[in-house]
Amino acid sequence: MFLDKNKKTIIVFSGDLDKAMASFIIANGAAAMGNEVTMFFTFWGLNILRKPEKTSTRKNFLESMFGWMMPRGAARLGLSKMNYGGMGAFMMKAIMKQKNVNTMQEMIETAQSLGVKMIACTMSMDVMGLKEEEMIEGLEYAGVATYLGEADEANVNLFI
Amino acid sequence: MFLDKNKKTIIVFSGDLDKAMASFIIANGAAAMGNEVTMFFTFWGLNILRKPEKTSTRKNFLESMFGWMMPRGAARLGLSKMNYGGMGAFMMKAIMKQKNVNTMQEMIETAQSLGVKMIACTMSMDVMGLKEEEMIEGLEYAGVATYLGEADEANVNLFI
Amino acid sequence: MFLDKNKKTIIVFSGDLDKAMASFIIANGAAAMGNEVTMFFTFWGLNILRKPEKTSTRKNFLESMFGWMMPRGAARLGLSKMNYGGMGAFMMKAIMKQKNVNTMQEMIETAQSLGVKMIACTMSMDVMGLKEEEMIEGLEYAGVATYLGEADEANVNLFI
């Protein structure tokens, strides 16, 4: 029955710090309120889940170019607006520290401890040349059909 | 029962003129068709609701920097694409005038007269250093839990 | 009854190659799984559906400026991030070819053959000075009320 449904899905397409924060604030809030939450990371959103350290992987030329240009993990994301080569993200993080707001890395850990299901989109990983060894632990790997199955069971579905 | 539900929610994350317009066109259209509509303004979206005049508020250095760099209100928003330092937004507004499309300020007034509920996200306000005295009248102030409660009652939930 | 509903809607606001791809991958996936799918193209998203060739249309000065600055069709879209004057989009397309991912033009054809309903937003067309003769075949033309009617019948509604 509809009113009993308490599942939410979020497609995290963006890899910007501000949008990543919005995604995790909603996901963690919903999970804390007893919802089942699935986050589906695709395109630039996959960068949020990269390990910060360099990982040795076999990549062709174009894959290496993309891998080199994209941020490695939650600590290196920029803002979608007013980033000014990283100054904006730096200011945002300074303010968040001042206000005792959790960092992105802490938000990801909270999501994992609350049981938020995080799925990395395999098709985007293939296009962007990202390999499972460069991603953080605890992810599931699947495609759009899995996302659609999850969304069908949810009553709130967002694309961020 | 599902088919009787006629509530919509929109998270307005973006502070770009074009996305703000899209948000209010959907919100006002839904409200005019008899829907209950809740708009939840967060991050850059809060700038749409700032008063145009300078307001004296107590801010620390980082808050002042953010406040100074972000647009003060609906009349000063830029486009998400092809803004060219404001030229794009200027052209868009000239065309809208030519075509008798309402301005952003008029769309906000229409929303308020149609009873659209506008909530400003208190957590983003805190992070961006925005104070209630710099915001237009008629807003509610709340956090993500309130948004999630509203979304649970709605049959269409968008993130813009 | 809710669980029987298998309709999806997507508002395609963005005209970026990466977001257009995400829109069509979701739409085509849902349609292939038996869903009724409606895509509502508005603002920059309309550029995805422009014919690649120059079309002679009557436009005033501002309309011509917009028309000249915006990409004509799916083959000319840029990336939302790391576009670097078209280099990023070029690299993305080279990788997609390498990985045998369909081009945007092929995705649009697939959508049409799967019966995805594509609606061009008449109000945005008016604002951006786009005319029906410059758009590809097979589109419907309607406004926000039509979108809202479709969304009311769907169980997943996204804004991209």
CSV table of C-alpha atoms in Angstrom, one decimal:
chain,number,residue,atom,x,y,z
A,1,MET,CA,0.0,0.0,0.0
A,2,PHE,CA,1.3,3.4,-1.0
A,3,LEU,CA,1.3,5.1,2.4
A,4,ASP,CA,3.4,2.4,3.9
A,5,LYS,CA,6.2,2.8,1.4
A,6,ASN,CA,9.3,4.4,2.9
A,7,LYS,CA,11.9,4.0,0.4
A,8,LYS,CA,13.9,6.7,-1.4
A,9,THR,CA,16.3,6.7,-4.3
A,10,ILE,CA,18.7,9.4,-5.4
A,11,ILE,CA,20.7,9.4,-8.6
A,12,VAL,CA,23.9,11.2,-7.9
A,13,PHE,CA,25.0,12.4,-11.3
A,14,SER,CA,27.0,15.5,-10.1
A,15,GLY,CA,30.5,15.3,-8.6
A,16,ASP,CA,30.3,18.9,-7.2
A,17,LEU,CA,30.9,19.3,-3.5
A,18,ASP,CA,27.7,21.2,-2.9
A,19,LYS,CA,25.5,18.8,-4.8
A,20,ALA,CA,27.2,15.8,-3.2
A,21,MET,CA,26.5,17.3,0.2
A,22,ALA,CA,22.9,17.9,-0.7
A,23,SER,CA,22.6,14.2,-1.8
A,24,PHE,CA,24.1,12.8,1.4
A,25,ILE,CA,22.2,15.2,3.7
A,26,ILE,CA,18.9,14.0,2.2
A,27,ALA,CA,20.0,10.3,2.1
A,28,ASN,CA,21.2,10.3,5.7
A,29,GLY,CA,18.2,12.3,6.9
A,30,ALA,CA,15.9,9.8,5.3
A,31,ALA,CA,17.8,6.8,6.5
A,32,ALA,CA,17.8,8.2,10.1
A,33,MET,CA,14.0,8.6,9.8
A,34,GLY,CA,13.7,4.9,9.1
A,35,ASN,CA,13.7,4.9,5.3
A,36,GLU,CA,15.4,2.4,3.0
A,37,VAL,CA,17.7,4.5,0.8
A,38,THR,CA,19.4,3.7,-2.4
A,39,MET,CA,22.0,6.1,-4.0
A,40,PHE,CA,22.9,5.4,-7.6
A,41,PHE,CA,26.2,7.1,-8.5
A,42,THR,CA,26.7,7.8,-12.2
A,43,PHE,CA,29.0,10.0,-14.4
A,44,TRP,CA,30.8,12.7,-12.3
A,45,GLY,CA,29.1,11.4,-9.2
A,46,LEU,CA,31.4,8.4,-9.3
A,47,ASN,CA,34.3,10.7,-8.4
A,48,ILE,CA,32.8,11.2,-4.9
A,49,LEU,CA,33.5,7.5,-4.3
A,50,ARG,CA,37.1,7.3,-5.6
A,51,LYS,CA,39.8,6.4,-3.2
A,52,PRO,CA,42.0,9.4,-2.4
A,53,GLU,CA,45.3,7.5,-3.1
A,54,LYS,CA,46.6,6.7,-6.6
A,55,THR,CA,45.7,3.1,-7.5
A,56,SER,CA,47.6,1.2,-10.2
A,57,THR,CA,45.1,0.1,-12.8
A,58,ARG,CA,45.4,-0.8,-16.5
A,59,LYS,CA,43.9,2.0,-18.5
A,60,ASN,CA,44.1,3.0,-22.2
A,61,PHE,CA,45.1,6.5,-23.2
A,62,LEU,CA,41.7,8.1,-23.1
A,63,GLU,CA,40.8,6.4,-19.8
A,64,SER,CA,44.0,7.7,-18.2
A,65,MET,CA,43.3,11.2,-19.4
A,66,PHE,CA,39.8,11.2,-17.9
A,67,GLY,CA,41.1,9.6,-14.7
A,68,TRP,CA,43.8,12.2,-14.4
A,69,MET,CA,41.5,15.1,-15.0
A,70,MET,CA,38.7,14.0,-12.6
A,71,PRO,CA,39.0,14.5,-8.8
A,72,ARG,CA,40.0,11.5,-6.7
A,73,GLY,CA,37.5,11.3,-3.9
A,74,ALA,CA,35.3,13.3,-1.6
A,75,ALA,CA,38.1,15.6,-0.3
A,76,ARG,CA,38.9,17.0,-3.7
A,77,LEU,CA,35.5,18.0,-5.1
A,78,GLY,CA,34.9,21.6,-6.3
A,79,LEU,CA,31.8,23.7,-6.1
A,80,SER,CA,29.2,23.9,-8.9
A,81,LYS,CA,29.3,27.7,-8.6
A,82,MET,CA,31.9,30.2,-7.5
A,83,ASN,CA,34.6,27.6,-7.3
A,84,TYR,CA,37.4,29.9,-8.6
A,85,GLY,CA,39.9,27.1,-9.1
A,86,GLY,CA,39.2,25.6,-5.7
A,87,MET,CA,39.0,28.7,-3.6
A,88,GLY,CA,35.2,28.4,-3.3
A,89,ALA,CA,35.4,24.8,-2.2
A,90,PHE,CA,38.1,25.7,0.3
A,91,MET,CA,35.9,28.5,1.7
A,92,MET,CA,32.9,26.2,1.9
A,93,LYS,CA,34.9,23.6,3.8
A,94,ALA,CA,36.3,26.3,6.2
A,95,ILE,CA,32.8,27.5,6.9
A,96,MET,CA,31.5,23.9,7.4
A,97,LYS,CA,34.3,23.3,9.9
A,98,GLN,CA,33.4,26.6,11.7
A,99,LYS,CA,29.8,25.5,11.9
A,100,ASN,CA,30.5,22.0,12.9
A,101,VAL,CA,28.9,20.5,9.8
A,102,ASN,CA,30.3,17.0,8.9
A,103,THR,CA,32.8,16.7,6.1
A,104,MET,CA,31.9,14.8,2.9
A,105,GLN,CA,34.0,11.9,4.1
A,106,GLU,CA,32.1,11.8,7.4
A,107,MET,CA,28.8,11.9,5.6
A,108,ILE,CA,29.8,8.9,3.4
A,109,GLU,CA,30.7,7.0,6.6
A,110,THR,CA,27.4,7.9,8.2
A,111,ALA,CA,25.5,6.7,5.1
A,112,GLN,CA,27.3,3.4,5.2
A,113,SER,CA,26.7,2.9,9.0
A,114,LEU,CA,23.0,3.8,8.4
A,115,GLY,CA,22.7,1.1,5.8
A,116,VAL,CA,22.3,3.4,2.8
A,117,LYS,CA,22.8,1.2,-0.3
A,118,MET,CA,25.3,2.8,-2.6
A,119,ILE,CA,25.4,1.5,-6.2
A,120,ALA,CA,28.1,2.5,-8.7
A,121,CYS,CA,26.8,2.6,-12.3
A,122,THR,CA,28.8,0.1,-14.3
A,123,MET,CA,28.1,1.6,-17.6
A,124,SER,CA,29.4,5.1,-16.6
A,125,MET,CA,32.4,3.4,-15.0
A,126,ASP,CA,33.2,1.8,-18.3
A,127,VAL,CA,32.8,5.0,-20.2
A,128,MET,CA,34.9,7.0,-17.8
A,129,GLY,CA,37.5,4.3,-17.4
A,130,LEU,CA,37.0,3.9,-13.7
A,131,LYS,CA,37.9,0.5,-12.2
A,132,GLU,CA,36.5,-1.2,-9.0
A,133,GLU,CA,40.0,-1.1,-7.4
A,134,GLU,CA,40.0,2.7,-7.4
A,135,MET,CA,36.6,2.9,-5.6
A,136,ILE,CA,36.0,2.9,-1.9
A,137,GLU,CA,34.8,-0.3,-0.1
A,138,GLY,CA,31.2,-1.3,0.4
A,139,LEU,CA,29.7,-0.4,-3.0
A,140,GLU,CA,27.5,-2.5,-5.2
A,141,TYR,CA,28.0,-2.4,-8.9
A,142,ALA,CA,25.0,-2.5,-11.3
A,143,GLY,CA,23.3,-0.7,-14.2
A,144,VAL,CA,20.2,1.3,-15.0
A,145,ALA,CA,17.8,-1.7,-14.8
A,146,THR,CA,18.7,-2.2,-11.1
A,147,TYR,CA,18.2,1.6,-10.5
A,148,LEU,CA,14.7,1.4,-12.2
A,149,GLY,CA,13.8,-1.7,-10.1
A,150,GLU,CA,14.7,0.3,-6.9
A,151,ALA,CA,12.9,3.4,-8.0
A,152,ASP,CA,9.7,1.4,-8.7
A,153,GLU,CA,9.6,0.5,-5.0
A,154,ALA,CA,10.3,4.0,-3.7
A,155,ASN,CA,8.0,7.0,-3.1
A,156,VAL,CA,10.6,9.7,-3.6
A,157,ASN,CA,13.1,9.6,-6.5
A,158,LEU,CA,15.5,12.4,-7.1
A,159,PHE,CA,18.2,13.2,-9.7
A,160,ILE,CA,20.9,15.4,-8.4
B,1,MET,CA,-5.5,6.5,-2.0
B,2,PHE,CA,-2.8,7.2,-4.5
B,3,LEU,CA,-4.8,8.8,-7.3
B,4,ASP,CA,-6.3,11.4,-4.9
B,5,LYS,CA,-2.9,12.7,-3.9
B,6,ASN,CA,-2.3,16.1,-5.4
B,7,LYS,CA,0.7,17.4,-3.7
B,8,LYS,CA,4.0,18.3,-5.3
B,9,THR,CA,7.4,19.3,-3.8
B,10,ILE,CA,10.4,20.9,-5.5
B,11,ILE,CA,13.8,21.3,-4.0
B,12,VAL,CA,15.2,24.5,-5.4
B,13,PHE,CA,19.0,24.0,-5.1
B,14,SER,CA,20.0,26.1,-8.1
B,15,GLY,CA,20.2,29.9,-8.0
B,16,ASP,CA,20.4,30.3,-11.8
B,17,LEU,CA,17.7,32.4,-13.4
B,18,ASP,CA,16.7,29.7,-15.9
B,19,LYS,CA,16.4,27.0,-13.3
B,20,ALA,CA,14.6,29.3,-10.9
B,21,MET,CA,12.1,30.1,-13.7
B,22,ALA,CA,11.6,26.4,-14.4
B,23,SER,CA,10.9,25.8,-10.7
B,24,PHE,CA,8.3,28.6,-10.4
B,25,ILE,CA,6.6,27.7,-13.7
B,26,ILE,CA,6.1,24.2,-12.5
B,27,ALA,CA,5.1,25.2,-8.9
B,28,ASN,CA,2.7,27.9,-10.1
B,29,GLY,CA,1.2,25.6,-12.8
B,30,ALA,CA,0.7,22.9,-10.2
B,31,ALA,CA,-0.8,25.3,-7.7
B,32,ALA,CA,-3.2,26.8,-10.3
B,33,MET,CA,-4.4,23.2,-11.1
B,34,GLY,CA,-5.3,22.7,-7.5
B,35,ASN,CA,-2.2,21.1,-6.1
B,36,GLU,CA,-0.7,21.7,-2.7
B,37,VAL,CA,2.9,22.8,-3.5
B,38,THR,CA,6.0,23.0,-1.3
B,39,MET,CA,9.2,24.5,-2.5
B,40,PHE,CA,12.3,23.9,-0.4
B,41,PHE,CA,15.1,26.4,-1.1
B,42,THR,CA,18.6,25.3,-0.3
B,43,PHE,CA,22.2,26.3,-1.1
B,44,TRP,CA,22.3,28.7,-4.1
B,45,GLY,CA,18.5,28.5,-4.4
B,46,LEU,CA,18.3,30.7,-1.3
B,47,ASN,CA,19.7,33.6,-3.3
B,48,ILE,CA,16.4,33.8,-5.2
B,49,LEU,CA,14.7,34.8,-2.0
B,50,ARG,CA,17.1,37.4,-0.8
B,51,LYS,CA,15.9,41.0,-0.4
B,52,PRO,CA,17.3,43.2,-3.2
B,53,GLU,CA,18.5,45.9,-0.7
B,54,LYS,CA,21.5,45.6,1.5
B,55,THR,CA,20.5,44.6,5.0
B,56,SER,CA,22.7,45.2,8.0
B,57,THR,CA,23.4,41.9,9.6
B,58,ARG,CA,26.2,40.5,11.9
B,59,LYS,CA,28.4,38.3,9.9
B,60,ASN,CA,31.9,36.9,10.3
B,61,PHE,CA,34.5,37.2,7.6
B,62,LEU,CA,33.7,34.1,5.7
B,63,GLU,CA,30.0,34.7,5.9
B,64,SER,CA,30.5,38.3,4.6
B,65,MET,CA,32.6,37.0,1.7
B,66,PHE,CA,29.9,34.5,0.6
B,67,GLY,CA,27.1,37.1,1.1
B,68,TRP,CA,29.0,39.6,-1.0
B,69,MET,CA,29.7,37.2,-3.9
B,70,MET,CA,26.2,35.8,-4.1
B,71,PRO,CA,23.4,37.6,-6.0
B,72,ARG,CA,20.9,39.5,-3.8
B,73,GLY,CA,17.5,38.4,-5.0
B,74,ALA,CA,15.6,37.4,-8.0
B,75,ALA,CA,16.5,40.4,-10.2
B,76,ARG,CA,20.2,39.7,-10.1
B,77,LEU,CA,20.4,36.0,-11.0
B,78,GLY,CA,22.6,34.7,-13.9
B,79,LEU,CA,21.9,32.0,-16.4
B,80,SER,CA,23.3,28.4,-15.9
B,81,LYS,CA,24.6,28.5,-19.5
B,82,MET,CA,25.8,31.3,-21.8
B,83,ASN,CA,25.7,33.9,-19.1
B,84,TYR,CA,28.8,35.8,-20.3
B,85,GLY,CA,29.1,37.9,-17.2
B,86,GLY,CA,25.4,38.8,-17.1
B,87,MET,CA,24.8,39.4,-20.9
B,88,GLY,CA,22.9,36.1,-21.2
B,89,ALA,CA,20.6,36.9,-18.3
B,90,PHE,CA,20.1,40.4,-19.7
B,91,MET,CA,19.1,39.0,-23.1
B,92,MET,CA,16.9,36.4,-21.5
B,93,LYS,CA,15.1,39.1,-19.6
B,94,ALA,CA,14.7,41.3,-22.7
B,95,ILE,CA,13.2,38.3,-24.6
B,96,MET,CA,10.8,37.5,-21.7
B,97,LYS,CA,9.6,41.1,-21.7
B,98,GLN,CA,9.2,41.0,-25.4
B,99,LYS,CA,7.1,37.8,-25.1
B,100,ASN,CA,5.1,39.0,-22.1
B,101,VAL,CA,6.5,36.3,-19.8
B,102,ASN,CA,6.4,37.2,-16.1
B,103,THR,CA,9.6,38.3,-14.4
B,104,MET,CA,11.0,36.2,-11.6
B,105,GLN,CA,9.8,38.7,-9.0
B,106,GLU,CA,6.2,38.4,-10.4
B,107,MET,CA,6.5,34.6,-10.4
B,108,ILE,CA,7.4,34.7,-6.7
B,109,GLU,CA,4.5,37.0,-6.0
B,110,THR,CA,2.1,34.7,-7.9
B,111,ALA,CA,3.4,31.7,-6.0
B,112,GLN,CA,2.7,33.4,-2.7
B,113,SER,CA,-0.8,34.4,-3.8
B,114,LEU,CA,-1.5,30.9,-4.9
B,115,GLY,CA,-0.5,29.6,-1.5
B,116,VAL,CA,2.7,27.8,-2.5
B,117,LYS,CA,4.6,27.0,0.7
B,118,MET,CA,8.2,28.3,0.5
B,119,ILE,CA,10.6,26.8,3.0
B,120,ALA,CA,14.2,28.1,3.4
B,121,CYS,CA,16.6,25.4,4.5
B,122,THR,CA,18.0,26.5,7.8
B,123,MET,CA,21.1,24.4,7.6
B,124,SER,CA,22.2,25.9,4.2
B,125,MET,CA,21.4,29.4,5.6
B,126,ASP,CA,23.8,28.7,8.4
B,127,VAL,CA,26.5,27.4,6.1
B,128,MET,CA,26.2,30.3,3.7
B,129,GLY,CA,25.8,32.9,6.5
B,130,LEU,CA,22.4,34.1,5.3
B,131,LYS,CA,20.1,35.6,8.0
B,132,GLU,CA,16.3,35.8,8.2
B,133,GLU,CA,16.4,39.6,8.0
B,134,GLU,CA,17.9,39.4,4.5
B,135,MET,CA,15.2,37.2,3.2
B,136,ILE,CA,11.8,38.2,1.7
B,137,GLU,CA,8.7,38.0,3.8
B,138,GLY,CA,6.4,35.0,3.9
B,139,LEU,CA,8.9,32.2,4.2
B,140,GLU,CA,9.0,29.3,6.6
B,141,TYR,CA,12.3,28.1,8.0
B,142,ALA,CA,13.0,24.4,8.5
B,143,GLY,CA,15.4,21.5,7.8
B,144,VAL,CA,15.7,18.3,5.8
B,145,ALA,CA,13.3,16.4,8.1
B,146,THR,CA,10.5,18.8,7.3
B,147,TYR,CA,11.2,18.4,3.5
B,148,LEU,CA,11.1,14.6,3.8
B,149,GLY,CA,7.8,14.8,5.6
B,150,GLU,CA,6.3,16.9,2.8
B,151,ALA,CA,7.8,14.7,0.1
B,152,ASP,CA,6.3,11.6,1.7
B,153,GLU,CA,2.8,13.1,1.2
B,154,ALA,CA,3.5,14.2,-2.4
B,155,ASN,CA,3.2,12.2,-5.7
B,156,VAL,CA,5.7,14.3,-7.6
B,157,ASN,CA,9.1,15.4,-6.1
B,158,LEU,CA,11.7,17.2,-8.1
B,159,PHE,CA,15.2,18.4,-7.4
B,160,ILE,CA,16.1,21.4,-9.5
C,1,MET,CA,-3.4,0.7,-7.9
C,2,PHE,CA,0.0,2.0,-7.2
C,3,LEU,CA,2.1,-1.1,-7.8
C,4,ASP,CA,0.6,-1.5,-11.3
C,5,LYS,CA,1.8,1.9,-12.3
C,6,ASN,CA,4.6,1.7,-14.8
C,7,LYS,CA,4.9,5.2,-16.1
C,8,LYS,CA,8.0,7.5,-15.9
C,9,THR,CA,8.5,11.1,-16.8
C,10,ILE,CA,11.7,13.0,-17.2
C,11,ILE,CA,12.0,16.8,-17.6
C,12,VAL,CA,15.1,17.3,-19.8
C,13,PHE,CA,16.1,20.9,-18.9
C,14,SER,CA,19.8,20.5,-19.6
C,15,GLY,CA,21.3,20.5,-23.1
C,16,ASP,CA,24.7,19.0,-22.0
C,17,LEU,CA,25.8,15.9,-23.7
C,18,ASP,CA,26.4,14.0,-20.5
C,19,LYS,CA,23.0,14.9,-19.0
C,20,ALA,CA,21.3,14.2,-22.3
C,21,MET,CA,22.9,10.8,-22.3
C,22,ALA,CA,21.7,10.1,-18.8
C,23,SER,CA,18.2,11.1,-19.7
C,24,PHE,CA,18.0,8.8,-22.7
C,25,ILE,CA,19.7,5.9,-21.0
C,26,ILE,CA,17.0,6.0,-18.2
C,27,ALA,CA,14.2,6.7,-20.7
C,28,ASN,CA,15.2,3.9,-23.0
C,29,GLY,CA,15.9,1.5,-20.2
C,30,ALA,CA,12.5,2.1,-18.7
C,31,ALA,CA,10.7,1.8,-22.1
C,32,ALA,CA,12.6,-1.5,-22.8
C,33,MET,CA,11.3,-2.8,-19.4
C,34,GLY,CA,7.7,-2.1,-20.4
C,35,ASN,CA,7.2,1.4,-19.0
C,36,GLU,CA,5.3,4.2,-20.6
C,37,VAL,CA,7.8,7.0,-20.8
C,38,THR,CA,7.3,10.8,-21.4
C,39,MET,CA,10.2,13.1,-21.8
C,40,PHE,CA,9.5,16.8,-21.5
C,41,PHE,CA,12.2,19.0,-23.2
C,42,THR,CA,12.5,22.5,-21.9
C,43,PHE,CA,15.1,25.4,-22.1
C,44,TRP,CA,18.5,24.1,-23.1
C,45,GLY,CA,17.2,20.6,-23.4
C,46,LEU,CA,15.4,21.7,-26.6
C,47,ASN,CA,18.7,22.0,-28.3
C,48,ILE,CA,19.1,18.2,-28.2
C,49,LEU,CA,16.1,18.0,-30.6
C,50,ARG,CA,17.2,20.6,-33.1
C,51,LYS,CA,17.8,19.5,-36.7
C,52,PRO,CA,21.6,19.6,-37.5
C,53,GLU,CA,21.1,21.6,-40.7
C,54,LYS,CA,20.4,25.4,-40.8
C,55,THR,CA,16.6,26.0,-41.3
C,56,SER,CA,15.3,29.2,-42.7
C,57,THR,CA,12.9,30.7,-40.1
C,58,ARG,CA,11.6,34.1,-39.4
C,59,LYS,CA,13.3,35.4,-36.2
C,60,ASN,CA,13.7,38.7,-34.6
C,61,PHE,CA,17.2,40.0,-33.5
C,62,LEU,CA,17.2,38.5,-30.0
C,63,GLU,CA,15.8,35.2,-31.2
C,64,SER,CA,18.5,34.9,-33.9
C,65,MET,CA,21.2,35.7,-31.4
C,66,PHE,CA,20.0,32.8,-29.1
C,67,GLY,CA,19.5,30.5,-32.1
C,68,TRP,CA,23.0,31.2,-33.3
C,69,MET,CA,24.7,30.7,-29.9
C,70,MET,CA,22.9,27.5,-29.0
C,71,PRO,CA,24.0,24.1,-30.4
C,72,ARG,CA,22.1,22.7,-33.3
C,73,GLY,CA,21.2,19.2,-32.4
C,74,ALA,CA,22.5,16.1,-30.6
C,75,ALA,CA,25.9,15.9,-32.4
C,76,ARG,CA,27.0,19.4,-31.2
C,77,LEU,CA,26.3,19.2,-27.5
C,78,GLY,CA,29.1,20.0,-24.9
C,79,LEU,CA,29.8,18.4,-21.5
C,80,SER,CA,28.5,20.0,-18.3
C,81,LYS,CA,32.0,19.6,-16.8
C,82,MET,CA,35.5,19.6,-18.3
C,83,ASN,CA,34.3,20.6,-21.8
C,84,TYR,CA,37.3,22.8,-22.6
C,85,GLY,CA,35.8,24.4,-25.7
C,86,GLY,CA,34.5,21.0,-27.0
C,87,MET,CA,37.6,18.9,-26.3
C,88,GLY,CA,35.8,17.1,-23.4
C,89,ALA,CA,32.8,16.3,-25.5
C,90,PHE,CA,35.1,15.1,-28.3
C,91,MET,CA,37.0,12.8,-25.9
C,92,MET,CA,33.7,11.5,-24.4
C,93,LYS,CA,32.5,10.7,-27.9
C,94,ALA,CA,35.8,8.9,-28.8
C,95,ILE,CA,35.5,6.8,-25.6
C,96,MET,CA,31.9,6.0,-26.3
C,97,LYS,CA,32.8,4.8,-29.8
C,98,GLN,CA,35.7,2.7,-28.3
C,99,LYS,CA,33.3,1.1,-25.8
C,100,ASN,CA,30.5,0.6,-28.4
C,101,VAL,CA,28.1,2.9,-26.5
C,102,ASN,CA,25.4,4.3,-28.8
C,103,THR,CA,25.7,8.0,-29.9
C,104,MET,CA,23.1,10.5,-28.8
C,105,GLN,CA,21.5,10.4,-32.3
C,106,GLU,CA,21.1,6.6,-32.0
C,107,MET,CA,19.7,6.9,-28.5
C,108,ILE,CA,17.1,9.4,-29.8
C,109,GLU,CA,16.1,7.0,-32.6
C,110,THR,CA,15.9,4.1,-30.1
C,111,ALA,CA,13.6,6.2,-27.9
C,112,GLN,CA,11.4,6.9,-30.8
C,113,SER,CA,11.2,3.3,-31.9
C,114,LEU,CA,10.4,2.2,-28.3
C,115,GLY,CA,7.5,4.7,-28.3
C,116,VAL,CA,8.9,7.2,-25.8
C,117,LYS,CA,6.7,10.3,-26.0
C,118,MET,CA,8.8,13.4,-26.5
C,119,ILE,CA,7.2,16.7,-25.8
C,120,ALA,CA,8.8,20.0,-26.6
C,121,CYS,CA,7.8,22.8,-24.2
C,122,THR,CA,6.1,25.5,-26.2
C,123,MET,CA,6.7,28.2,-23.7
C,124,SER,CA,10.5,27.7,-23.7
C,125,MET,CA,10.5,27.5,-27.5
C,126,ASP,CA,8.8,30.8,-27.6
C,127,VAL,CA,11.3,32.4,-25.1
C,128,MET,CA,14.3,30.9,-26.9
C,129,GLY,CA,12.9,31.7,-30.3
C,130,LEU,CA,12.9,28.1,-31.5
C,131,LYS,CA,10.4,27.2,-34.3
C,132,GLU,CA,8.8,23.8,-35.0
C,133,GLU,CA,10.5,23.7,-38.5
C,134,GLU,CA,14.0,23.6,-36.8
C,135,MET,CA,13.1,20.6,-34.6
C,136,ILE,CA,13.3,16.9,-35.6
C,137,GLU,CA,10.2,15.0,-36.6
C,138,GLY,CA,8.0,13.0,-34.2
C,139,LEU,CA,7.7,15.5,-31.4
C,140,GLU,CA,4.6,16.7,-29.6
C,141,TYR,CA,4.2,20.3,-28.6
C,142,ALA,CA,2.7,21.3,-25.2
C,143,GLY,CA,3.1,23.2,-22.0
C,144,VAL,CA,3.5,22.7,-18.3
C,145,ALA,CA,-0.1,21.6,-17.7
C,146,THR,CA,0.4,18.6,-20.0
C,147,TYR,CA,3.6,17.7,-18.2
C,148,LEU,CA,1.8,17.9,-14.9
C,149,GLY,CA,-0.9,15.6,-16.2
C,150,GLU,CA,1.6,13.0,-17.3
C,151,ALA,CA,3.6,13.3,-14.0
C,152,ASP,CA,0.4,12.7,-12.0
C,153,GLU,CA,0.1,9.3,-13.7
C,154,ALA,CA,3.7,8.3,-13.2
C,155,ASN,CA,5.5,6.7,-10.3
C,156,VAL,CA,9.0,8.1,-11.1
C,157,ASN,CA,9.5,11.7,-12.1
C,158,LEU,CA,12.9,13.2,-12.6
C,159,PHE,CA,14.3,16.6,-13.5
C,160,ILE,CA,17.6,16.4,-15.3
